Amino acid sequence: MIDTVHAIQAGVTLAALQRQSLLEALDNRVLLCHALELNRIALITQSERALSAGEAQRFAALVQRRLAGEPIAYIVGQREFFGLPFEVSSAVLIPRPDTELLVELAMDRLPAQGRVLDMGTGSGAIAVSLAHTRKDADVTALDVSADALAVASRNASNNNARVTFLQSDWYSALQGAAPFDVIASNPPYIASGDRHLAEGDLRYEPVGALTDHADGLSALRIIIAGAPPHLKPQGWLLMEHGYEQSAAVRALLSDAGYTEVQSWCDLAGIERVTGGRLTA
Ligand code: GLN
């Protein structure tokens, strides 16, 4: 019976560690694979294998971190997004499945050999997925954080994606750059003081990637106001936002003169991405 981390000791079998776990079954399996450098199949085929003292110690340390609340993705240093493996660290937001919607919408609107910009790239999830899937695309990604850009550029090379990275506070380093067919962004959009910031994985994520320290719309406003000189005629601006922000973002786009303003739903049926295009 595994009822404390101290019970994870030499001699305990993989089967016992899965029958009786301190964590959710999936978290437990992921950490067990990580600690023992095994794949999922091996957990089944080697179920009677007993842990060595070193393995037990390694696994117990990971379980302890998870019990303290640290996100699984940071503990194992990786998260899958758009079918690709992404390195993650506490310098970057953990990619969410919801954001795959933004990648698909950007890809659908990107002409052959088109130019696309990812603003606030973080781990590089959006830019790298686009560049990996659309080898013809000319992909630029920017972030204000040098630490995030280091993670993103490793993700680009590990996933065989050609991306130009720029350290930039929103549009500031883009002066003189050629305009884009599509600008996509998953900016910080959680309002300061939102209780979600103090819950679950978000407690461990970079605060500057989550909140604008204001009403949640300030980064979206900057992106919308600054996009026109960087968009080609007919170009699209697409932004992810919070579950209650779609009407506000549509209004910001319409007021700024964008056309075809609309929102798209994520897998949960929540309006999650809003965009519009510029007519010349
Ligand atoms: N989608 C994230 C969350 O709600 C927030 C990401 C962001 O602020 N861009 O957990």
Short mmCIF file of C-alpha atoms and ligand atoms in Angstrom, two decimals:
data_model
loop_
_atom_site.label_atom_id
_atom_site.label_comp_id
_atom_site.label_asym_id
_atom_site.label_seq_id
_atom_site.Cartn_x
_atom_site.Cartn_y
_atom_site.Cartn_z
CA MET A 1 0.00 0.00 0.00
CA ILE A 2 1.48 3.32 -1.12
CA ASP A 3 0.12 5.92 1.24
CA THR A 4 3.05 8.28 1.64
CA VAL A 5 5.98 9.29 -0.51
CA HIS A 6 8.22 7.42 1.96
CA ALA A 7 6.54 4.16 0.92
CA ILE A 8 8.09 4.51 -2.55
CA GLN A 9 11.13 2.38 -1.82
CA ALA A 10 13.49 -0.12 -3.40
CA GLY A 11 11.71 -3.37 -4.26
CA VAL A 12 8.27 -1.93 -4.97
CA THR A 13 6.99 -3.11 -8.37
CA LEU A 14 5.72 -1.01 -11.26
CA ALA A 15 2.37 -2.78 -10.90
CA ALA A 16 2.08 -1.84 -7.22
CA LEU A 17 3.00 1.77 -7.96
CA GLN A 18 0.19 1.96 -10.48
CA ARG A 19 -2.42 0.09 -8.46
CA GLN A 20 -2.03 2.38 -5.53
CA SER A 21 -0.95 5.88 -6.39
CA LEU A 22 -0.78 9.17 -4.55
CA LEU A 23 -1.50 11.00 -7.79
CA GLU A 24 -4.05 10.84 -10.58
CA ALA A 25 -3.39 7.74 -12.67
CA LEU A 26 -2.21 9.65 -15.75
CA ASP A 27 0.11 11.97 -13.80
CA ASN A 28 1.49 8.94 -11.98
CA ARG A 29 2.24 7.07 -15.22
CA VAL A 30 3.88 10.10 -16.83
CA LEU A 31 6.16 10.64 -13.83
CA LEU A 32 6.98 6.95 -13.53
CA CYS A 33 8.00 6.82 -17.20
CA HIS A 34 10.07 9.98 -16.74
CA ALA A 35 11.84 8.78 -13.58
CA LEU A 36 12.70 5.37 -15.05
CA GLU A 37 13.19 6.47 -18.67
CA LEU A 38 10.59 3.96 -19.81
CA ASN A 39 7.77 4.25 -22.31
CA ARG A 40 4.10 3.54 -21.55
CA ILE A 41 4.25 0.04 -23.04
CA ALA A 42 7.12 -0.92 -20.73
CA LEU A 43 5.02 -0.02 -17.69
CA ILE A 44 2.70 -2.85 -18.74
CA THR A 45 5.15 -5.41 -20.10
CA GLN A 46 7.55 -4.93 -17.18
CA SER A 47 4.87 -4.62 -14.52
CA GLU A 48 6.63 -7.01 -12.14
CA ARG A 49 9.91 -5.13 -12.37
CA ALA A 50 11.05 -3.86 -8.97
CA LEU A 51 12.54 -0.40 -8.51
CA SER A 52 16.13 0.03 -7.43
CA ALA A 53 16.87 2.36 -4.53
CA GLY A 54 17.98 5.09 -6.93
CA GLU A 55 14.87 4.75 -9.08
CA ALA A 56 12.61 4.86 -6.04
CA GLN A 57 14.35 8.00 -4.83
CA ARG A 58 14.04 9.67 -8.24
CA PHE A 59 10.36 8.80 -8.58
CA ALA A 60 9.54 9.85 -5.00
CA ALA A 61 11.14 13.25 -5.61
CA LEU A 62 8.97 13.80 -8.71
CA VAL A 63 5.81 12.71 -6.87
CA GLN A 64 6.67 15.13 -4.08
CA ARG A 65 6.93 18.01 -6.57
CA ARG A 66 3.58 17.11 -8.12
CA LEU A 67 1.93 16.84 -4.70
CA ALA A 68 3.21 20.36 -3.97
CA GLY A 69 1.30 21.53 -7.07
CA GLU A 70 4.00 21.92 -9.73
CA PRO A 71 2.61 21.31 -13.25
CA ILE A 72 3.47 17.96 -14.83
CA ALA A 73 4.78 19.73 -17.95
CA TYR A 74 7.41 21.62 -15.93
CA ILE A 75 8.41 18.52 -13.97
CA VAL A 76 9.07 16.51 -17.13
CA GLY A 77 10.17 19.60 -19.12
CA GLN A 78 7.95 18.83 -22.06
CA ARG A 79 4.42 19.18 -23.44
CA GLU A 80 2.93 18.05 -26.73
CA PHE A 81 1.22 20.65 -28.90
CA PHE A 82 -0.09 20.23 -32.46
CA GLY A 83 1.38 16.71 -32.44
CA LEU A 84 4.91 18.02 -31.75
CA PRO A 85 7.05 17.81 -28.60
CA PHE A 86 7.81 21.19 -27.01
CA GLU A 87 10.40 21.84 -24.35
CA VAL A 88 8.88 23.93 -21.58
CA SER A 89 10.32 25.60 -18.49
CA SER A 90 9.03 28.12 -16.00
CA ALA A 91 10.16 30.81 -18.48
CA VAL A 92 7.21 29.98 -20.75
CA LEU A 93 3.49 29.32 -20.58
CA ILE A 94 2.58 25.65 -20.97
CA PRO A 95 0.96 25.27 -24.41
CA ARG A 96 -2.81 24.59 -24.16
CA PRO A 97 -4.80 22.43 -26.60
CA ASP A 98 -7.20 25.41 -27.06
CA THR A 99 -4.43 27.29 -28.84
CA GLU A 100 -4.35 24.72 -31.65
CA LEU A 101 -7.49 26.51 -32.92
CA LEU A 102 -5.43 29.67 -33.44
CA VAL A 103 -2.77 27.72 -35.37
CA GLU A 104 -5.41 26.16 -37.65
CA LEU A 105 -7.11 29.50 -38.34
CA ALA A 106 -3.76 31.15 -39.13
CA MET A 107 -2.73 28.29 -41.40
CA ASP A 108 -6.04 28.40 -43.32
CA ARG A 109 -5.53 32.12 -44.03
CA LEU A 110 -1.85 31.97 -44.96
CA PRO A 111 -1.27 32.10 -48.74
CA ALA A 112 1.51 30.05 -50.37
CA GLN A 113 4.89 31.50 -49.39
CA GLY A 114 2.97 33.82 -47.05
CA ARG A 115 4.46 35.76 -44.16
CA VAL A 116 3.14 35.16 -40.66
CA LEU A 117 4.02 36.78 -37.33
CA ASP A 118 3.50 35.23 -33.86
CA MET A 119 3.47 37.92 -31.16
CA GLY A 120 4.46 36.81 -27.65
CA THR A 121 5.61 33.41 -28.82
CA GLY A 122 6.65 31.98 -25.42
CA SER A 123 7.62 28.35 -26.02
CA GLY A 124 7.24 28.97 -29.75
CA ALA A 125 4.21 26.67 -29.92
CA ILE A 126 2.29 28.70 -32.51
CA ALA A 127 5.22 29.72 -34.71
CA VAL A 128 6.93 26.33 -34.65
CA SER A 129 3.70 24.45 -35.43
CA LEU A 130 3.06 26.76 -38.38
CA ALA A 131 6.61 26.52 -39.72
CA HIS A 132 6.76 22.74 -39.23
CA THR A 133 3.51 22.19 -41.11
CA ARG A 134 3.89 24.89 -43.76
CA LYS A 135 7.45 24.61 -45.06
CA ASP A 136 6.66 27.33 -47.63
CA ALA A 137 5.79 29.91 -44.97
CA ASP A 138 8.01 32.77 -43.86
CA VAL A 139 7.52 32.67 -40.07
CA THR A 140 8.61 35.38 -37.62
CA ALA A 141 8.08 35.13 -33.86
CA LEU A 142 8.77 37.70 -31.19
CA ASP A 143 8.79 37.87 -27.43
CA VAL A 144 9.94 40.42 -24.89
CA SER A 145 11.56 37.66 -22.79
CA ALA A 146 15.07 36.51 -23.76
CA ASP A 147 14.58 33.38 -21.62
CA ALA A 148 11.42 32.49 -23.52
CA LEU A 149 13.17 33.07 -26.86
CA ALA A 150 15.94 30.65 -25.86
CA VAL A 151 13.32 27.93 -25.23
CA ALA A 152 11.45 28.81 -28.43
CA SER A 153 14.52 28.64 -30.64
CA ARG A 154 15.43 25.20 -29.25
CA ASN A 155 11.88 24.10 -30.02
CA ALA A 156 12.24 25.36 -33.57
CA SER A 157 15.46 23.44 -34.18
CA ASN A 158 14.24 20.27 -32.44
CA ASN A 159 11.10 20.30 -34.58
CA ASN A 160 12.84 21.13 -37.81
CA ALA A 161 11.03 24.45 -38.14
CA ARG A 162 12.49 27.55 -39.76
CA VAL A 163 11.48 30.57 -37.67
CA THR A 164 13.02 34.04 -37.39
CA PHE A 165 13.03 35.10 -33.73
CA LEU A 166 13.11 38.69 -32.50
CA GLN A 167 13.32 40.07 -29.00
CA SER A 168 10.70 42.77 -29.03
CA ASP A 169 8.21 44.54 -26.79
CA TRP A 170 5.21 44.00 -29.09
CA TYR A 171 5.89 45.91 -32.36
CA SER A 172 8.91 47.91 -31.16
CA ALA A 173 11.62 45.87 -32.94
CA LEU A 174 9.58 45.45 -36.13
CA GLN A 175 10.17 48.92 -37.54
CA GLY A 176 10.99 48.56 -41.23
CA ALA A 177 10.02 44.86 -41.42
CA ALA A 178 8.00 43.79 -44.46
CA PRO A 179 4.26 43.43 -43.75
CA PHE A 180 2.60 40.10 -42.94
CA ASP A 181 -0.30 38.15 -44.39
CA VAL A 182 -1.31 36.94 -40.93
CA ILE A 183 -0.52 38.17 -37.42
CA ALA A 184 -1.41 35.69 -34.66
CA SER A 185 -1.09 36.12 -30.92
CA ASN A 186 -1.93 34.42 -27.65
CA PRO A 187 -1.14 37.40 -25.38
CA PRO A 188 -1.55 37.75 -21.61
CA TYR A 189 -5.29 38.31 -21.22
CA ILE A 190 -6.19 37.41 -17.64
CA ALA A 191 -7.26 40.47 -15.61
CA SER A 192 -5.18 41.32 -12.56
CA GLY A 193 -6.68 39.84 -9.43
CA ASP A 194 -8.51 37.06 -11.31
CA ARG A 195 -8.74 34.15 -8.90
CA HIS A 196 -7.49 31.68 -11.56
CA LEU A 197 -4.01 33.22 -11.23
CA ALA A 198 -3.82 31.77 -7.72
CA GLU A 199 -5.02 28.28 -8.72
CA GLY A 200 -3.54 25.12 -10.26
CA ASP A 201 -0.81 25.27 -12.91
CA LEU A 202 -1.12 29.05 -13.32
CA ARG A 203 0.61 29.60 -9.96
CA TYR A 204 3.81 28.25 -11.51
CA GLU A 205 3.60 29.92 -14.92
CA PRO A 206 5.32 33.23 -15.82
CA VAL A 207 2.93 35.90 -14.60
CA GLY A 208 3.78 38.19 -17.54
CA ALA A 209 2.53 35.53 -19.96
CA LEU A 210 -0.80 35.27 -18.16
CA THR A 211 -1.93 38.71 -17.05
CA ASP A 212 -1.59 42.27 -18.35
CA HIS A 213 -1.81 43.47 -14.71
CA ALA A 214 -4.85 45.48 -15.81
CA ASP A 215 -8.32 44.71 -17.18
CA GLY A 216 -7.16 41.75 -19.30
CA LEU A 217 -7.60 43.63 -22.59
CA SER A 218 -4.59 45.94 -22.59
CA ALA A 219 -2.25 43.66 -24.57
CA LEU A 220 -5.07 42.89 -27.02
CA ARG A 221 -5.62 46.67 -27.45
CA ILE A 222 -1.91 47.25 -28.18
CA ILE A 223 -1.84 44.42 -30.72
CA ILE A 224 -5.00 45.66 -32.48
CA ALA A 225 -3.90 49.31 -32.55
CA GLY A 226 -0.40 48.53 -33.80
CA ALA A 227 -1.13 45.89 -36.43
CA PRO A 228 -2.25 48.00 -39.45
CA PRO A 229 1.22 49.12 -40.69
CA HIS A 230 2.44 45.51 -40.31
CA LEU A 231 -0.42 43.84 -42.19
CA LYS A 232 -0.67 43.47 -45.95
CA PRO A 233 -3.92 44.62 -47.58
CA GLN A 234 -6.49 41.84 -46.86
CA GLY A 235 -4.20 40.54 -44.11
CA TRP A 236 -5.68 38.88 -41.02
CA LEU A 237 -5.15 39.60 -37.33
CA LEU A 238 -6.10 36.61 -35.12
CA MET A 239 -5.97 36.67 -31.32
CA GLU A 240 -6.70 34.19 -28.57
CA HIS A 241 -8.52 35.65 -25.58
CA GLY A 242 -10.37 34.74 -22.39
CA TYR A 243 -13.74 33.03 -22.24
CA GLU A 244 -15.63 36.27 -21.51
CA GLN A 245 -13.73 38.60 -23.85
CA SER A 246 -14.96 37.81 -27.36
CA ALA A 247 -17.55 40.62 -27.61
CA ALA A 248 -15.06 43.17 -26.26
CA VAL A 249 -12.36 42.07 -28.72
CA ARG A 250 -14.80 42.17 -31.65
CA ALA A 251 -15.76 45.73 -30.64
CA LEU A 252 -12.09 46.77 -30.45
CA LEU A 253 -11.48 45.38 -33.96
CA SER A 254 -14.61 46.96 -35.47
CA ASP A 255 -13.84 50.34 -33.90
CA ALA A 256 -10.32 50.18 -35.35
CA GLY A 257 -11.76 49.64 -38.86
CA TYR A 258 -11.15 45.90 -39.33
CA THR A 259 -13.66 43.98 -41.46
CA GLU A 260 -14.98 40.40 -41.40
CA VAL A 261 -14.68 40.59 -37.62
CA GLN A 262 -15.65 37.25 -36.09
CA SER A 263 -14.96 34.78 -33.28
CA TRP A 264 -14.32 31.04 -33.38
CA CYS A 265 -15.04 28.44 -30.71
CA ASP A 266 -12.55 26.11 -29.06
CA LEU A 267 -13.20 22.39 -28.45
CA ALA A 268 -15.23 23.26 -25.36
CA GLY A 269 -17.55 25.45 -27.47
CA ILE A 270 -16.22 28.70 -25.97
CA GLU A 271 -15.46 31.68 -28.23
CA ARG A 272 -11.66 31.62 -27.86
CA VAL A 273 -10.18 33.31 -30.94
CA THR A 274 -11.32 36.56 -32.53
CA GLY A 275 -10.02 38.14 -35.69
CA GLY A 276 -10.57 40.54 -38.53
CA ARG A 277 -8.83 41.73 -41.66
CA LEU A 278 -7.78 45.01 -43.09
CA THR A 279 -9.16 46.14 -46.40
CA ALA A 280 -6.80 48.46 -48.21
N1 GLN B 1 -5.32 30.12 -21.60
C1 GLN B 1 -4.58 30.39 -20.40
C2 GLN B 1 -5.42 30.03 -19.20
O1 GLN B 1 -6.49 30.53 -19.02
C3 GLN B 1 -4.14 31.82 -20.34
C4 GLN B 1 -3.20 32.13 -21.43
C5 GLN B 1 -3.03 33.58 -21.69
O2 GLN B 1 -3.21 34.44 -20.83
N2 GLN B 1 -2.69 33.86 -22.89
O3 GLN B 1 -5.02 29.21 -18.42
#
